[in-house]
Amino acid sequence: MKQTVFHNSIQKLLWVRPDAVGDATLSASMLPHLKERFEQSEIHVICRSPLYDFYAECPYVDKVIAFDLDRLLNHEVYRRQLVELLARNKYDLCLDSSRSPTYVTEFLIDNSGAEVKINHKAALGETPPISELKNHRNFINKIGCEVKKDLKPLVWISHHVEASVDKTFKENNLEPSLTIVLAAGVGAPILPIYSQKNRWIRRYDHYGEALNSLCREKKQTLVLVGTEADLPSIHKNLRNFSGRVVNLAGKTSILEMAAIIKRATLLVGAD
């Protein structure tokens, strides 16, 4: 992959982020610096459909292209239409900072139509294990940014969303200092408890049991967040929980979920 980037020649930049909300929150820390580096460029983000609102609220993103992951993986016509859409945008630069790109990531980069494509390996080569935020800082510095301070996860939440969540807390008699949020779902396919290849999983089915005594003693309310697909895992986690529960899983947008977490005293989850 080409690595030379000429600042004044970049009119349209494609930021490839087909990952879930956890990685999106960490990688969003790069966007202010990316916009500063390419201030005259349009920055487009391609992401999964559930992340559309997350990037749409970002003041450094000019356009969001959201795709349906299932259709991308299983429908040829849909893939072809997405590739045609990317080609029409005529990108000058395509960037991907993920250390472990998936098939989807590589597909989007290869079919971005960009003249210059830079992924993590092209920018940094093989690197030792470090935190994701340090990895992101190294990546954007390699493409011309000058970031010296540590990056921090970013989420942009509108006043409208904040007001909506304030109403939700009031309607459910939730006191922020007495609220624990449980995100029991994970944003990736589930692996066995511990596979033969020694790959750790992220699913855990005993959060309720672990939190039961804390919630009872401190009079904490457990607020459940996630998607409808997370409900089976959530129900498993509540088997040995006897405290107060407010179930908001599948009932909030991704930004409303972020605002709920922002208000709580503790977030518990694996992803």
Coordinates of C-alpha atoms in Angstrom, one line a residue:
M1 CA 0.0 0.0 0.0
K2 CA 1.1 3.6 -0.7
Q3 CA 2.1 5.6 2.3
T4 CA 2.8 9.0 0.9
V5 CA 0.0 11.5 1.5
F6 CA 0.0 15.0 0.0
H7 CA -2.0 17.2 2.2
N8 CA -3.4 19.6 -0.5
S9 CA -4.4 16.8 -2.9
I10 CA -6.8 15.1 -0.5
Q11 CA -10.3 16.3 -1.3
K12 CA -12.3 13.3 0.0
L13 CA -11.2 10.9 2.7
L14 CA -12.8 7.6 3.6
W15 CA -12.5 6.4 7.2
V16 CA -13.2 2.7 7.4
R17 CA -14.8 1.6 10.7
P18 CA -16.9 -1.6 10.3
D19 CA -16.5 -2.5 14.0
A20 CA -18.8 -2.3 17.0
V21 CA -19.5 0.5 19.4
G22 CA -16.6 -0.2 21.8
D23 CA -14.0 0.1 19.1
A24 CA -15.8 3.0 17.5
T25 CA -15.7 5.0 20.8
L26 CA -11.9 4.4 21.0
S27 CA -11.2 5.2 17.4
A28 CA -13.3 8.3 17.4
S29 CA -10.5 9.9 19.5
M30 CA -8.6 10.3 16.2
L31 CA -11.3 12.2 14.3
P32 CA -10.6 15.8 15.7
H33 CA -6.9 15.4 14.8
L34 CA -7.7 13.9 11.4
K35 CA -9.9 16.9 10.6
E36 CA -7.2 19.2 11.7
R37 CA -4.6 17.4 9.5
F38 CA -7.0 17.4 6.5
E39 CA -9.0 20.5 7.2
Q40 CA -9.9 21.2 3.6
S41 CA -11.0 17.6 3.0
E42 CA -14.4 16.0 3.3
I43 CA -14.2 13.1 5.8
H44 CA -16.6 10.3 5.1
V45 CA -17.1 7.3 7.5
I46 CA -18.3 3.9 6.4
C47 CA -19.7 1.9 9.3
R48 CA -22.4 -0.7 10.3
S49 CA -26.0 0.6 10.3
P50 CA -26.3 0.6 14.1
L51 CA -23.4 3.1 14.3
Y52 CA -24.9 5.6 11.9
D53 CA -26.2 8.0 14.7
F54 CA -22.8 7.7 16.5
Y55 CA -20.9 9.2 13.6
A56 CA -23.7 11.5 12.3
E57 CA -23.4 13.5 15.5
C58 CA -19.6 13.9 15.1
P59 CA -18.8 17.5 14.0
Y60 CA -15.7 16.3 12.2
V61 CA -17.5 13.9 9.9
D62 CA -19.1 15.3 6.7
K63 CA -20.9 12.1 5.5
V64 CA -21.8 8.7 7.0
I65 CA -22.2 5.6 4.8
A66 CA -23.9 2.9 6.8
F67 CA -24.2 -0.7 5.6
D68 CA -26.2 -3.7 6.7
L69 CA -23.6 -6.4 7.8
D70 CA -25.8 -9.4 7.1
R71 CA -26.7 -8.2 3.6
L72 CA -23.0 -7.3 2.9
L73 CA -21.9 -10.8 3.9
N74 CA -24.7 -12.7 2.1
H75 CA -26.0 -10.8 -0.8
E76 CA -24.0 -10.2 -4.0
V77 CA -26.2 -7.5 -5.4
Y78 CA -26.0 -5.5 -2.1
R79 CA -22.2 -5.8 -2.2
R80 CA -22.1 -4.6 -5.7
Q81 CA -24.3 -1.6 -5.0
L82 CA -22.2 -0.6 -2.1
V83 CA -19.0 -0.8 -4.2
E84 CA -20.6 1.3 -6.9
L85 CA -21.6 3.9 -4.2
L86 CA -18.0 4.1 -3.0
A87 CA -16.7 4.4 -6.5
R88 CA -19.0 7.4 -7.3
N89 CA -17.5 9.3 -4.3
K90 CA -14.1 9.2 -5.9
Y91 CA -12.0 9.1 -2.7
D92 CA -8.4 10.3 -2.7
L93 CA -7.5 8.6 0.5
C94 CA -8.8 5.6 2.4
L95 CA -7.7 5.0 6.0
D96 CA -8.0 2.0 8.4
S97 CA -6.2 1.9 11.7
S98 CA -7.4 -1.5 13.0
R99 CA -4.6 -3.8 14.0
S100 CA -6.7 -6.9 13.3
P101 CA -8.7 -6.2 10.2
T102 CA -11.6 -8.5 9.4
Y103 CA -12.7 -9.8 6.0
V104 CA -15.3 -6.9 5.9
T105 CA -12.6 -4.3 6.6
E106 CA -10.4 -5.6 3.9
F107 CA -13.3 -5.8 1.4
L108 CA -14.2 -2.2 2.1
I109 CA -10.6 -0.9 1.7
D110 CA -10.0 -2.9 -1.4
N111 CA -13.2 -1.7 -3.0
S112 CA -13.0 1.9 -1.8
G113 CA -11.8 3.2 -5.1
A114 CA -9.3 5.5 -3.3
E115 CA -6.1 6.4 -5.0
V116 CA -4.2 6.0 -1.8
K117 CA -5.0 3.3 0.8
I118 CA -3.3 3.2 4.2
N119 CA -4.0 0.5 6.8
H120 CA -2.3 -0.1 10.1
K121 CA 0.4 -2.4 8.8
A122 CA 1.3 0.0 5.9
A123 CA 1.6 2.9 8.4
L124 CA 3.3 1.2 11.3
G125 CA 4.4 -2.3 10.2
E126 CA 4.4 -5.0 12.8
T127 CA 4.0 -3.6 16.3
P128 CA 4.1 -5.0 19.8
P129 CA 0.9 -5.2 21.9
I130 CA -0.1 -1.8 23.2
S131 CA -3.3 -0.1 24.3
E132 CA -5.8 0.7 21.5
L133 CA -5.6 4.5 22.3
K134 CA -1.8 4.5 22.0
N135 CA -2.1 2.5 18.8
H136 CA -4.5 5.1 17.4
R137 CA -2.2 8.0 18.4
N138 CA 0.8 6.3 16.7
F139 CA -1.3 5.7 13.5
I140 CA -2.5 9.3 13.1
N141 CA 1.0 10.7 13.9
K142 CA 2.4 8.4 11.2
I143 CA 0.1 10.1 8.6
G144 CA 1.1 13.6 9.5
C145 CA -0.8 14.5 12.7
E146 CA 1.2 15.9 15.7
V147 CA -0.5 14.5 18.7
K148 CA 1.6 14.4 21.9
K149 CA -1.1 13.9 24.6
D150 CA -2.9 10.7 25.3
L151 CA -6.1 10.2 23.3
K152 CA -9.4 9.7 25.1
P153 CA -12.6 7.9 23.9
L154 CA -15.1 10.3 22.4
V155 CA -18.9 10.3 22.0
W156 CA -21.0 13.2 20.8
I157 CA -24.4 13.5 22.4
S158 CA -26.9 16.1 21.4
H159 CA -29.0 18.2 23.7
H160 CA -32.1 16.4 22.4
V161 CA -30.7 13.0 23.4
E162 CA -29.7 14.4 26.8
A163 CA -33.2 15.7 27.4
S164 CA -34.7 12.4 26.4
V165 CA -32.5 10.4 28.8
D166 CA -33.3 12.9 31.6
K167 CA -37.0 12.1 31.0
T168 CA -36.2 8.3 31.1
F169 CA -34.5 8.6 34.4
K170 CA -37.3 10.6 35.9
E171 CA -40.0 8.2 34.6
N172 CA -38.2 5.2 36.1
N173 CA -37.3 6.9 39.4
L174 CA -33.6 6.5 38.7
E175 CA -31.0 8.3 40.8
P176 CA -27.6 8.5 38.9
S177 CA -25.6 7.8 42.1
L178 CA -27.7 4.7 42.7
T179 CA -27.6 3.4 39.1
I180 CA -25.5 0.6 37.7
V181 CA -25.6 -0.1 34.0
L182 CA -25.2 -3.7 32.7
A183 CA -24.3 -4.3 29.1
A184 CA -24.3 -8.0 29.0
G185 CA -24.2 -8.4 25.2
V186 CA -21.1 -8.4 23.0
G187 CA -20.6 -7.0 19.6
A188 CA -19.0 -10.2 18.0
P189 CA -19.9 -13.8 17.4
I190 CA -19.7 -15.9 20.6
L191 CA -16.9 -18.3 21.1
P192 CA -16.9 -21.3 23.5
I193 CA -15.9 -20.6 27.1
Y194 CA -12.3 -21.3 26.3
S195 CA -11.5 -22.8 22.9
Q196 CA -8.9 -25.3 21.9
K197 CA -6.8 -22.5 20.4
N198 CA -6.8 -20.6 23.8
R199 CA -8.8 -17.7 22.5
W200 CA -10.6 -15.8 25.3
I201 CA -14.3 -15.0 24.9
R202 CA -16.1 -11.9 26.0
R203 CA -19.5 -13.4 27.1
Y204 CA -20.2 -13.9 30.7
D205 CA -23.4 -15.2 32.2
H206 CA -23.0 -14.5 35.9
Y207 CA -23.1 -10.7 36.1
G208 CA -26.4 -10.8 38.0
E209 CA -24.9 -13.1 40.6
A210 CA -21.8 -11.0 40.9
L211 CA -23.7 -7.8 41.3
N212 CA -26.5 -9.1 43.6
S213 CA -25.0 -8.3 47.0
L214 CA -23.6 -4.9 45.9
C215 CA -27.0 -3.8 44.6
R216 CA -28.8 -5.1 47.6
E217 CA -26.4 -3.5 50.2
K218 CA -26.0 -0.2 48.4
K219 CA -29.6 0.0 47.1
Q220 CA -28.5 0.2 43.5
T221 CA -30.8 -0.2 40.6
L222 CA -29.6 -2.3 37.7
V223 CA -30.3 -0.7 34.3
L224 CA -30.0 -3.1 31.3
V225 CA -28.9 -1.8 28.0
G226 CA -28.1 -3.3 24.6
T227 CA -30.0 -4.6 21.6
E228 CA -32.9 -7.0 21.3
A229 CA -30.3 -9.6 20.2
D230 CA -28.8 -9.3 23.6
L231 CA -31.9 -10.3 25.5
P232 CA -31.2 -14.0 25.8
S233 CA -27.8 -13.2 27.4
I234 CA -29.5 -10.6 29.6
H235 CA -32.1 -13.1 30.8
K236 CA -29.4 -15.6 31.7
N237 CA -27.6 -13.0 33.8
L238 CA -30.7 -12.2 35.8
R239 CA -31.3 -15.7 37.0
N240 CA -29.7 -15.1 40.4
F241 CA -30.4 -11.4 40.7
S242 CA -33.0 -10.3 43.2
G243 CA -32.6 -6.5 43.1
R244 CA -34.5 -3.8 41.2
V245 CA -34.1 -3.9 37.4
V246 CA -35.0 -1.4 34.7
N247 CA -34.8 -3.1 31.3
L248 CA -34.0 -0.6 28.5
A249 CA -32.4 -3.2 26.2
G250 CA -33.7 -2.7 22.7
K251 CA -35.5 0.5 23.7
T252 CA -32.8 3.1 23.2
S253 CA -30.6 4.5 20.4
I254 CA -26.9 4.1 20.6
L255 CA -26.5 7.7 21.7
E256 CA -29.2 7.4 24.3
M257 CA -27.4 4.3 25.6
A258 CA -24.2 6.4 25.9
A259 CA -26.1 9.1 27.8
I260 CA -27.5 6.5 30.2
I261 CA -24.0 5.2 30.8
K262 CA -22.7 8.8 31.3
R263 CA -25.2 9.3 34.2
A264 CA -24.6 6.0 36.0
T265 CA -22.2 5.4 38.8
L266 CA -20.8 2.2 37.2
L267 CA -20.9 0.3 33.9
V268 CA -20.5 -3.4 33.9
G269 CA -19.8 -5.4 30.7
A270 CA -17.3 -7.2 28.6
D271 CA -17.3 -5.2 25.4

